[in-house]
mmCIF file of C-alpha atoms in Angstrom:
data_model
loop_
_atom_site.group_PDB
_atom_site.id
_atom_site.type_symbol
_atom_site.label_atom_id
_atom_site.label_comp_id
_atom_site.label_asym_id
_atom_site.label_seq_id
_atom_site.Cartn_x
_atom_site.Cartn_y
_atom_site.Cartn_z
ATOM 1 C CA MET A 1494 46.544 -177.120 -3.048
ATOM 2 C CA GLY A 1495 44.961 -174.581 -0.669
ATOM 3 C CA ARG A 1496 46.557 -173.144 2.419
ATOM 4 C CA ARG A 1497 44.810 -175.414 4.904
ATOM 5 C CA GLU A 1498 45.614 -178.502 2.853
ATOM 6 C CA ARG A 1499 49.265 -177.457 2.824
ATOM 7 C CA ALA A 1500 49.223 -177.071 6.599
ATOM 8 C CA LEU A 1501 47.650 -180.513 7.013
ATOM 9 C CA ALA A 1502 50.218 -182.014 4.641
ATOM 10 C CA GLN A 1503 53.036 -180.523 6.713
ATOM 11 C CA MET A 1504 51.417 -181.819 9.899
ATOM 12 C CA LYS A 1505 51.585 -185.273 8.362
ATOM 13 C CA ALA A 1506 55.185 -184.773 7.227
ATOM 14 C CA HIS A 1507 56.211 -183.606 10.724
ATOM 15 C CA ASN A 1508 54.052 -186.229 12.476
ATOM 16 C CA LEU A 1509 51.869 -183.714 14.305
ATOM 17 C CA ASP A 1510 48.449 -184.802 15.520
ATOM 18 C CA ILE A 1511 47.268 -181.353 16.602
ATOM 19 C CA LEU A 1512 48.426 -177.790 15.963
ATOM 20 C CA VAL A 1513 47.959 -175.139 18.641
ATOM 21 C CA LEU A 1514 48.598 -171.740 17.067
ATOM 22 C CA GLY A 1515 49.083 -168.315 18.608
ATOM 23 C CA ARG A 1516 50.793 -166.285 15.878
ATOM 24 C CA GLN A 1517 48.329 -164.228 13.894
ATOM 25 C CA ALA A 1518 49.880 -164.945 10.493
ATOM 26 C CA ASN A 1519 49.687 -168.703 11.082
ATOM 27 C CA ILE A 1520 46.111 -168.474 12.334
ATOM 28 C CA ARG A 1521 45.034 -166.546 9.265
ATOM 29 C CA TYR A 1522 46.902 -168.962 7.015
ATOM 30 C CA VAL A 1523 45.086 -171.980 8.434
ATOM 31 C CA THR A 1524 41.630 -170.465 8.950
ATOM 32 C CA GLY A 1525 41.241 -167.696 6.388
ATOM 33 C CA ALA A 1526 39.587 -165.637 9.121
ATOM 34 C CA PRO A 1527 40.614 -161.974 9.475
ATOM 35 C CA GLN A 1528 42.644 -161.270 12.583
ATOM 36 C CA LEU A 1529 43.067 -158.127 14.642
ATOM 37 C CA TRP A 1530 46.328 -156.377 13.745
ATOM 38 C CA ILE A 1531 48.212 -154.629 16.544
ATOM 39 C CA ALA A 1532 51.586 -152.907 16.645
ATOM 40 C CA GLY A 1533 54.274 -154.786 18.501
ATOM 41 C CA THR A 1534 54.272 -158.289 19.890
ATOM 42 C CA ARG A 1535 51.713 -160.173 21.921
ATOM 43 C CA PRO A 1536 52.156 -163.127 24.279
ATOM 44 C CA PHE A 1537 51.356 -166.640 23.117
ATOM 45 C CA GLY A 1538 47.886 -167.973 23.674
ATOM 46 C CA PRO A 1539 46.060 -171.002 22.228
ATOM 47 C CA MET A 1540 43.981 -168.995 19.772
ATOM 48 C CA CYS A 1541 43.520 -171.684 17.114
ATOM 49 C CA VAL A 1542 43.603 -175.472 17.045
ATOM 50 C CA LEU A 1543 43.828 -177.665 13.937
ATOM 51 C CA VAL A 1544 43.185 -181.409 14.238
ATOM 52 C CA ARG A 1545 44.972 -183.461 11.600
ATOM 53 C CA ALA A 1546 42.713 -186.529 11.670
ATOM 54 C CA THR A 1547 39.509 -184.614 10.933
ATOM 55 C CA GLY A 1548 40.701 -181.271 9.598
ATOM 56 C CA ASP A 1549 38.516 -179.594 12.245
ATOM 57 C CA ILE A 1550 39.420 -176.073 13.343
ATOM 58 C CA TYR A 1551 38.725 -174.541 16.730
ATOM 59 C CA LEU A 1552 39.101 -170.755 16.722
ATOM 60 C CA ASN A 1553 39.137 -168.076 19.380
ATOM 61 C CA SER A 1554 36.511 -165.608 18.210
ATOM 62 C CA THR A 1555 33.709 -163.726 19.938
ATOM 63 C CA ALA A 1556 31.676 -163.422 16.712
ATOM 64 C CA ASP A 1557 31.188 -165.417 13.520
ATOM 65 C CA GLU A 1558 31.413 -162.459 11.133
ATOM 66 C CA GLY A 1559 34.071 -163.176 8.526
ATOM 67 C CA ILE A 1560 34.566 -166.734 9.770
ATOM 68 C CA PRO A 1561 34.630 -169.313 6.921
ATOM 69 C CA GLU A 1562 31.538 -171.524 6.784
ATOM 70 C CA GLU A 1563 33.539 -174.724 7.262
ATOM 71 C CA ILE A 1564 34.420 -173.649 10.814
ATOM 72 C CA ASP A 1565 31.384 -174.707 12.841
ATOM 73 C CA HIS A 1566 29.841 -172.160 15.178
ATOM 74 C CA ASP A 1567 30.267 -174.578 18.084
ATOM 75 C CA HIS A 1568 34.017 -174.631 17.333
ATOM 76 C CA LEU A 1569 34.350 -170.935 18.243
ATOM 77 C CA TYR A 1570 35.376 -170.011 21.756
ATOM 78 C CA GLY A 1571 35.585 -166.632 23.413
ATOM 79 C CA LEU A 1572 38.282 -164.600 25.066
ATOM 80 C CA ALA A 1573 39.285 -165.416 28.618
ATOM 81 C CA TRP A 1574 41.665 -163.793 31.077
ATOM 82 C CA ASN A 1575 41.972 -166.998 33.062
ATOM 83 C CA PRO A 1576 44.280 -169.415 31.180
ATOM 84 C CA MET A 1577 42.559 -172.377 32.822
ATOM 85 C CA THR A 1578 39.385 -171.441 30.944
ATOM 86 C CA LEU A 1579 41.288 -171.877 27.686
ATOM 87 C CA ILE A 1580 42.745 -175.173 28.880
ATOM 88 C CA ASP A 1581 39.204 -176.429 29.568
ATOM 89 C CA VAL A 1582 38.324 -175.546 25.959
ATOM 90 C CA LEU A 1583 41.324 -177.493 24.657
ATOM 91 C CA LYS A 1584 40.380 -180.540 26.724
ATOM 92 C CA LYS A 1585 37.123 -180.753 24.762
ATOM 93 C CA VAL A 1586 38.880 -180.767 21.364
ATOM 94 C CA ASP A 1587 38.255 -184.050 19.545
ATOM 95 C CA GLY A 1588 41.387 -186.154 19.837
ATOM 96 C CA ALA A 1589 42.977 -184.094 22.615
ATOM 97 C CA GLU A 1590 43.294 -187.028 24.993
ATOM 98 C CA SER A 1591 44.705 -189.437 22.412
ATOM 99 C CA ALA A 1592 47.097 -187.020 20.670
ATOM 100 C CA VAL A 1593 50.728 -188.161 20.736
ATOM 101 C CA ARG A 1594 52.481 -185.107 19.250
ATOM 102 C CA VAL A 1595 51.109 -181.580 19.614
ATOM 103 C CA GLY A 1596 52.876 -178.708 17.926
ATOM 104 C CA THR A 1597 52.809 -175.049 18.932
ATOM 105 C CA ASP A 1598 54.160 -172.096 16.944
ATOM 106 C CA ALA A 1599 55.265 -170.336 20.147
ATOM 107 C CA ILE A 1600 55.078 -170.964 23.871
ATOM 108 C CA THR A 1601 55.320 -169.239 27.226
ATOM 109 C CA PRO A 1602 56.284 -170.769 30.576
ATOM 110 C CA THR A 1603 52.655 -170.593 31.694
ATOM 111 C CA PHE A 1604 51.271 -172.549 28.784
ATOM 112 C CA ALA A 1605 54.252 -174.891 28.727
ATOM 113 C CA ALA A 1606 53.092 -175.944 32.184
ATOM 114 C CA LEU A 1607 49.357 -175.954 31.407
ATOM 115 C CA LEU A 1608 49.104 -177.524 27.927
ATOM 116 C CA PRO A 1609 49.976 -181.041 29.216
ATOM 117 C CA ASP A 1610 46.711 -180.867 31.170
ATOM 118 C CA ALA A 1611 44.822 -180.504 27.887
ATOM 119 C CA PHE A 1612 46.917 -183.091 26.030
ATOM 120 C CA PRO A 1613 47.916 -185.581 28.739
ATOM 121 C CA ASN A 1614 49.482 -188.184 26.432
ATOM 122 C CA ALA A 1615 51.216 -185.839 24.028
ATOM 123 C CA GLU A 1616 54.726 -184.580 23.517
ATOM 124 C CA LEU A 1617 54.826 -180.815 22.921
ATOM 125 C CA VAL A 1618 57.038 -179.891 19.960
ATOM 126 C CA ASP A 1619 57.906 -176.840 17.873
ATOM 127 C CA ALA A 1620 55.450 -176.511 14.981
ATOM 128 C CA GLU A 1621 56.999 -173.416 13.419
ATOM 129 C CA PRO A 1622 59.134 -175.469 10.955
ATOM 130 C CA ALA A 1623 55.957 -177.117 9.670
ATOM 131 C CA MET A 1624 54.205 -173.768 9.248
ATOM 132 C CA ARG A 1625 57.220 -172.220 7.553
ATOM 133 C CA ALA A 1626 57.337 -175.122 5.115
ATOM 134 C CA ALA A 1627 53.641 -174.681 4.359
ATOM 135 C CA ARG A 1628 53.954 -170.933 3.854
ATOM 136 C CA ARG A 1629 57.231 -170.729 1.929
ATOM 137 C CA THR A 1630 55.621 -171.017 -1.531
ATOM 138 C CA LYS A 1631 52.425 -169.253 -2.537
ATOM 139 C CA THR A 1632 49.199 -170.486 -4.080
ATOM 140 C CA PRO A 1633 47.660 -168.600 -7.039
ATOM 141 C CA ASP A 1634 45.067 -167.151 -4.661
ATOM 142 C CA GLU A 1635 47.835 -165.833 -2.423
ATOM 143 C CA ILE A 1636 49.556 -164.197 -5.393
ATOM 144 C CA ALA A 1637 46.260 -162.487 -6.231
ATOM 145 C CA ALA A 1638 45.898 -161.276 -2.638
ATOM 146 C CA MET A 1639 49.438 -159.882 -2.669
ATOM 147 C CA ASP A 1640 48.690 -158.102 -5.933
ATOM 148 C CA GLN A 1641 46.088 -155.976 -4.155
ATOM 149 C CA ALA A 1642 48.625 -154.995 -1.497
ATOM 150 C CA LEU A 1643 51.172 -154.217 -4.200
ATOM 151 C CA ARG A 1644 48.787 -151.968 -6.119
ATOM 152 C CA VAL A 1645 48.138 -149.940 -2.980
ATOM 153 C CA ALA A 1646 51.860 -149.644 -2.161
ATOM 154 C CA GLN A 1647 52.701 -148.575 -5.703
ATOM 155 C CA HIS A 1648 49.910 -146.001 -5.704
ATOM 156 C CA GLY A 1649 51.326 -144.475 -2.532
ATOM 157 C CA LEU A 1650 54.832 -144.342 -3.980
ATOM 158 C CA VAL A 1651 53.772 -142.757 -7.289
ATOM 159 C CA THR A 1652 51.633 -140.187 -5.485
ATOM 160 C CA ALA A 1653 54.575 -139.190 -3.281
ATOM 161 C CA LEU A 1654 56.804 -138.847 -6.358
ATOM 162 C CA THR A 1655 54.480 -136.197 -7.760
ATOM 163 C CA GLU A 1656 55.187 -134.032 -4.684
ATOM 164 C CA LEU A 1657 58.993 -134.335 -4.855
ATOM 165 C CA ARG A 1658 60.612 -130.937 -5.360
ATOM 166 C CA PRO A 1659 63.289 -128.827 -3.653
ATOM 167 C CA GLY A 1660 61.975 -127.277 -0.462
ATOM 168 C CA VAL A 1661 59.567 -130.058 0.486
ATOM 169 C CA SER A 1662 60.330 -131.920 3.699
ATOM 170 C CA ASP A 1663 60.851 -135.655 3.916
ATOM 171 C CA GLN A 1664 58.054 -135.781 6.502
ATOM 172 C CA THR A 1665 55.643 -134.198 4.026
ATOM 173 C CA LEU A 1666 56.601 -136.759 1.394
ATOM 174 C CA ALA A 1667 56.090 -139.576 3.889
ATOM 175 C CA GLY A 1668 52.688 -138.158 4.812
ATOM 176 C CA VAL A 1669 51.626 -137.962 1.172
ATOM 177 C CA LEU A 1670 52.665 -141.573 0.598
ATOM 178 C CA LEU A 1671 50.829 -142.888 3.654
ATOM 179 C CA GLU A 1672 47.741 -140.774 2.932
ATOM 180 C CA ALA A 1673 47.553 -142.179 -0.593
ATOM 181 C CA MET A 1674 47.783 -145.747 0.729
ATOM 182 C CA ALA A 1675 45.055 -145.015 3.270
ATOM 183 C CA ALA A 1676 42.870 -143.634 0.473
ATOM 184 C CA GLY A 1677 43.468 -146.928 -1.310
ATOM 185 C CA GLY A 1678 41.967 -148.780 1.630
ATOM 186 C CA VAL A 1679 45.113 -149.688 3.572
ATOM 187 C CA SER A 1680 45.953 -147.836 6.772
ATOM 188 C CA THR A 1681 48.549 -150.368 7.937
ATOM 189 C CA PRO A 1682 51.987 -149.725 6.415
ATOM 190 C CA ALA A 1683 54.258 -152.747 6.283
ATOM 191 C CA THR A 1684 57.532 -150.808 6.441
ATOM 192 C CA GLN A 1685 58.827 -148.316 8.984
ATOM 193 C CA ASP A 1686 60.225 -145.652 6.655
ATOM 194 C CA ALA A 1687 58.284 -144.047 3.820
ATOM 195 C CA ALA A 1688 60.538 -141.273 2.466
ATOM 196 C CA TRP A 1689 64.017 -140.068 3.349
ATOM 197 C CA ILE A 1690 66.881 -138.025 1.948
ATOM 198 C CA THR A 1691 69.869 -140.290 1.452
ATOM 199 C CA SER A 1692 73.125 -139.304 3.124
ATOM 200 C CA ARG A 1693 76.075 -138.087 1.063
ATOM 201 C CA GLU A 1694 78.468 -138.646 3.979
ATOM 202 C CA HIS A 1695 77.625 -142.137 5.224
ATOM 203 C CA PRO A 1696 76.232 -145.221 3.496
ATOM 204 C CA TRP A 1697 73.010 -146.834 4.739
ATOM 205 C CA ARG A 1698 71.898 -143.702 6.555
ATOM 206 C CA ARG A 1699 69.503 -140.855 5.947
ATOM 207 C CA ALA A 1700 70.698 -137.262 5.764
ATOM 208 C CA HIS A 1701 70.824 -135.656 9.202
ATOM 209 C CA THR A 1702 72.065 -132.243 8.129
ATOM 210 C CA HIS A 1703 68.705 -131.215 6.676
ATOM 211 C CA THR A 1704 65.133 -132.461 6.443
ATOM 212 C CA GLN A 1705 64.061 -130.343 3.490
ATOM 213 C CA VAL A 1706 64.929 -131.587 0.031
ATOM 214 C CA ARG A 1707 67.699 -129.663 -1.733
ATOM 215 C CA PRO A 1708 68.478 -129.638 -5.455
ATOM 216 C CA GLY A 1709 70.564 -132.688 -6.304
ATOM 217 C CA ASP A 1710 69.439 -134.740 -3.304
ATOM 218 C CA LEU A 1711 68.670 -138.382 -3.924
ATOM 219 C CA VAL A 1712 65.391 -139.119 -2.161
ATOM 220 C CA ALA A 1713 64.387 -142.696 -1.400
ATOM 221 C CA PHE A 1714 60.810 -143.916 -1.077
ATOM 222 C CA GLY A 1715 59.783 -147.177 0.539
ATOM 223 C CA ALA A 1716 56.167 -148.311 0.364
ATOM 224 C CA GLY A 1717 54.833 -151.451 1.951
ATOM 225 C CA ALA A 1718 51.178 -152.323 2.397
ATOM 226 C CA LEU A 1719 49.448 -154.934 4.535
ATOM 227 C CA ALA A 1720 46.161 -155.763 2.795
ATOM 228 C CA ASN A 1721 43.953 -158.739 3.652
ATOM 229 C CA GLY A 1722 46.801 -160.101 5.741
ATOM 230 C CA TYR A 1723 49.332 -160.076 2.886
ATOM 231 C CA VAL A 1724 52.352 -157.811 2.484
ATOM 232 C CA ALA A 1725 53.895 -156.352 -0.658
ATOM 233 C CA GLU A 1726 56.751 -153.859 -0.882
ATOM 234 C CA VAL A 1727 58.302 -151.494 -3.398
ATOM 235 C CA GLY A 1728 61.152 -148.985 -3.121
ATOM 236 C CA ARG A 1729 62.550 -146.356 -5.472
ATOM 237 C CA THR A 1730 65.003 -143.456 -5.442
ATOM 238 C CA TRP A 1731 64.487 -140.235 -7.363
ATOM 239 C CA PRO A 1732 66.708 -137.168 -7.839
ATOM 240 C CA ALA A 1733 65.382 -133.788 -6.773
ATOM 241 C CA GLY A 1734 65.529 -130.724 -9.005
ATOM 242 C CA ASP A 1735 65.846 -130.084 -12.701
ATOM 243 C CA THR A 1736 69.583 -130.725 -12.916
ATOM 244 C CA VAL A 1737 71.139 -134.107 -12.238
ATOM 245 C CA GLU A 1738 74.905 -134.352 -11.948
ATOM 246 C CA ASP A 1739 76.882 -136.902 -13.932
ATOM 247 C CA ASN A 1740 77.965 -138.637 -10.706
ATOM 248 C CA ALA A 1741 74.337 -139.209 -9.812
ATOM 249 C CA ARG A 1742 73.597 -140.582 -13.281
ATOM 250 C CA LYS A 1743 76.504 -142.987 -12.912
ATOM 251 C CA LEU A 1744 75.137 -144.105 -9.558
ATOM 252 C CA PHE A 1745 71.774 -144.907 -11.112
ATOM 253 C CA ALA A 1746 73.582 -146.852 -13.832
ATOM 254 C CA ARG A 1747 75.333 -148.881 -11.114
ATOM 255 C CA SER A 1748 71.952 -149.521 -9.514
ATOM 256 C CA ASN A 1749 70.586 -150.815 -12.810
ATOM 257 C CA THR A 1750 73.560 -153.163 -13.171
ATOM 258 C CA LEU A 1751 73.026 -154.505 -9.655
ATOM 259 C CA TYR A 1752 69.309 -154.922 -10.266
ATOM 260 C CA ASP A 1753 69.912 -156.929 -13.440
ATOM 261 C CA SER A 1754 72.393 -159.117 -11.574
ATOM 262 C CA MET A 1755 69.914 -159.792 -8.764
ATOM 263 C CA ILE A 1756 67.132 -160.641 -11.193
ATOM 264 C CA ASP A 1757 69.465 -163.083 -12.948
ATOM 265 C CA ALA A 1758 70.095 -164.745 -9.571
ATOM 266 C CA CYS A 1759 66.367 -165.341 -8.999
ATOM 267 C CA ARG A 1760 66.127 -168.815 -10.482
ATOM 268 C CA PRO A 1761 64.233 -171.813 -9.104
ATOM 269 C CA GLY A 1762 66.624 -174.220 -7.428
ATOM 270 C CA ALA A 1763 69.377 -171.619 -7.015
ATOM 271 C CA SER A 1764 70.994 -171.002 -3.643
ATOM 272 C CA VAL A 1765 70.068 -167.784 -1.882
ATOM 273 C CA ARG A 1766 73.820 -167.126 -1.790
ATOM 274 C CA ALA A 1767 73.498 -166.281 -5.489
ATOM 275 C CA LEU A 1768 71.741 -163.080 -4.422
ATOM 276 C CA LEU A 1769 74.757 -162.183 -2.299
ATOM 277 C CA GLY A 1770 76.936 -163.031 -5.280
ATOM 278 C CA ALA A 1771 74.931 -160.570 -7.368
ATOM 279 C CA TYR A 1772 76.388 -157.731 -5.316
ATOM 280 C CA GLU A 1773 79.888 -159.095 -5.809
ATOM 281 C CA ALA A 1774 79.307 -159.541 -9.546
ATOM 282 C CA ALA A 1775 78.177 -155.925 -9.790
ATOM 283 C CA GLY A 1776 81.158 -154.732 -7.745
ATOM 284 C CA GLU A 1777 78.981 -153.394 -4.929
ATOM 285 C CA THR A 1778 79.317 -153.618 -1.142
ATOM 286 C CA LEU A 1779 76.752 -155.714 0.667
ATOM 287 C CA PRO A 1780 74.607 -153.668 3.067
ATOM 288 C CA PRO A 1781 74.417 -154.664 6.757
ATOM 289 C CA MET A 1782 70.768 -155.642 6.418
ATOM 290 C CA PRO A 1783 68.866 -158.347 4.518
ATOM 291 C CA ILE A 1784 69.001 -157.912 0.752
ATOM 292 C CA ALA A 1785 65.997 -160.188 0.235
ATOM 293 C CA HIS A 1786 63.209 -161.648 2.298
ATOM 294 C CA GLY A 1787 60.138 -163.709 1.634
ATOM 295 C CA LEU A 1788 56.761 -162.004 1.496
ATOM 296 C CA GLY A 1789 53.354 -163.333 2.355
ATOM 297 C CA LEU A 1790 51.508 -163.076 5.653
ATOM 298 C CA GLY A 1791 54.311 -160.898 6.942
ATOM 299 C CA PHE A 1792 57.866 -162.198 6.531
ATOM 300 C CA ASP A 1793 58.173 -165.692 5.143
ATOM 301 C CA PRO A 1794 61.367 -167.630 4.452
ATOM 302 C CA PRO A 1795 63.968 -167.069 3.249
ATOM 303 C CA VAL A 1796 65.714 -164.075 4.817
ATOM 304 C CA VAL A 1797 68.955 -163.395 2.934
ATOM 305 C CA SER A 1798 71.802 -161.448 4.509
ATOM 306 C CA GLU A 1799 75.581 -161.670 4.604
ATOM 307 C CA THR A 1800 75.471 -162.237 8.364
ATOM 308 C CA LEU A 1801 73.071 -165.180 8.190
ATOM 309 C CA CYS A 1802 74.910 -166.861 5.333
ATOM 310 C CA ALA A 1803 78.257 -166.303 7.062
ATOM 311 C CA ALA A 1804 76.770 -168.107 10.073
ATOM 312 C CA GLY A 1805 76.178 -171.129 7.875
ATOM 313 C CA GLU A 1806 72.522 -170.646 7.001
ATOM 314 C CA ASP A 1807 71.613 -171.533 3.436
ATOM 315 C CA ASP A 1808 68.418 -172.009 1.512
ATOM 316 C CA THR A 1809 67.195 -172.466 -2.017
ATOM 317 C CA LEU A 1810 64.837 -170.434 -4.140
ATOM 318 C CA ASP A 1811 61.763 -172.500 -4.938
ATOM 319 C CA ALA A 1812 59.173 -171.931 -7.630
ATOM 320 C CA GLY A 1813 56.228 -170.253 -5.948
ATOM 321 C CA MET A 1814 58.249 -168.080 -3.584
ATOM 322 C CA VAL A 1815 57.604 -164.347 -3.475
ATOM 323 C CA LEU A 1816 60.521 -162.151 -2.409
ATOM 324 C CA ALA A 1817 61.296 -158.527 -1.804
ATOM 325 C CA ILE A 1818 64.767 -157.995 -3.258
ATOM 326 C CA THR A 1819 66.711 -154.883 -2.315
ATOM 327 C CA GLY A 1820 69.454 -153.174 -4.274
ATOM 328 C CA TYR A 1821 71.523 -150.460 -2.602
ATOM 329 C CA VAL A 1822 74.461 -148.527 -4.043
ATOM 330 C CA TRP A 1823 76.174 -145.490 -2.509
ATOM 331 C CA GLN A 1824 78.757 -142.920 -3.506
ATOM 332 C CA GLU A 1825 80.376 -140.413 -1.171
ATOM 333 C CA GLY A 1826 79.347 -136.878 -2.004
ATOM 334 C CA VAL A 1827 76.395 -138.119 -4.085
ATOM 335 C CA GLY A 1828 74.115 -140.231 -1.918
ATOM 336 C CA ALA A 1829 72.450 -143.592 -2.375
ATOM 337 C CA VAL A 1830 70.157 -145.295 -4.828
ATOM 338 C CA TYR A 1831 67.798 -147.679 -3.095
ATOM 339 C CA ARG A 1832 65.516 -150.020 -5.032
ATOM 340 C CA ARG A 1833 63.163 -152.718 -3.813
ATOM 341 C CA ASP A 1834 61.025 -154.963 -5.997
ATOM 342 C CA THR A 1835 58.535 -157.709 -5.296
ATOM 343 C CA VAL A 1836 59.338 -160.748 -7.441
ATOM 344 C CA HIS A 1837 57.703 -164.134 -7.931
ATOM 345 C CA ILE A 1838 59.943 -167.139 -8.544
ATOM 346 C CA THR A 1839 58.355 -169.280 -11.253
ATOM 347 C CA ASP A 1840 59.174 -172.589 -12.925
ATOM 348 C CA ASP A 1841 60.658 -170.641 -15.825
ATOM 349 C CA GLY A 1842 62.605 -168.026 -13.863
ATOM 350 C CA VAL A 1843 61.234 -164.898 -12.245
ATOM 351 C CA ASP A 1844 58.243 -162.615 -12.676
ATOM 352 C CA VAL A 1845 58.727 -159.044 -11.468
ATOM 353 C CA LEU A 1846 55.421 -158.050 -9.893
ATOM 354 C CA THR A 1847 56.270 -154.396 -9.270
ATOM 355 C CA THR A 1848 55.554 -151.974 -12.097
ATOM 356 C CA SER A 1849 56.481 -148.713 -10.371
ATOM 357 C CA PRO A 1850 58.475 -146.252 -12.500
ATOM 358 C CA THR A 1851 62.227 -146.018 -12.060
ATOM 359 C CA TRP A 1852 64.356 -142.985 -12.860
ATOM 360 C CA THR A 1853 65.778 -143.564 -16.321
ATOM 361 C CA GLY A 1854 68.070 -140.570 -16.759
ATOM 362 C CA GLN A 1855 65.567 -137.805 -17.270
ATOM 363 C CA PRO A 1856 64.676 -135.326 -14.479
#
């Protein structure tokens, strides 16, 4: 089942007559049309409308380049600074007057007051649960799209590894990684950090005493690429210099044990709490950040952290999900080993999509 069909199926399941979408990931999911990426957030606006009865899509676009053929040219509408102009467009949507339940993936006070003018007989409801349900598992085409993003991210990481040596700065390593991803056709990184020297004094921090790599430092690399709307991530840690101390080797061994435990927890039907239990089984301390999150058009469910699960949130791992799982182990006086892999939950277990090299005990 394609993305749009999944969205329509969830509209039926949630009893939604019309979807009014403003979030770029949801718009791209429903339409397949490329969207402008910008840093930061943007206010809600009715940028896309999906009608359940007909499957018709109305899309805010000033041109038809890249727009799928099934979206009629007369269903495109332009930008407008005046919100009433957009409301007039929505009034002309087939079924607007008779709609009983209209879902939006976000809302602002302005449009909360104006949308009833476009849908006079409808109840406005939250459509984000329907979109999350549609997006939580991936189609084969989505897996293929994520593979392109993953190849670019892995290329950036491997290229940066070739420049790792004592004396190089973490900023230089980050620049090499991002330059390699840009050369691969992706200039939009999906993660904030690219390369950092792990701290020997504090867990979950970067070294602040120096920015140039010293012999024996454990240097972490995080590469994430946003390609064709889809995100993939990979992370690795590598020791610097020709000599690696026994304590560092033991830390990498602990990381391997944790990784194996997390992979074992990635089973269809299992609770996401099993990923938290993987840390406990390996004897490691849970980090104060998510240890796994869904990947797709940005972040998709689930997001797995000790804080969320302690608050009562729970979820299951379903076949078709794609996750970024993160292993993190730290030792005072040594540093940290950080590892992130993109994995695909399948009917039979798990398929590790990342193929980036890991440090195996040799400098």
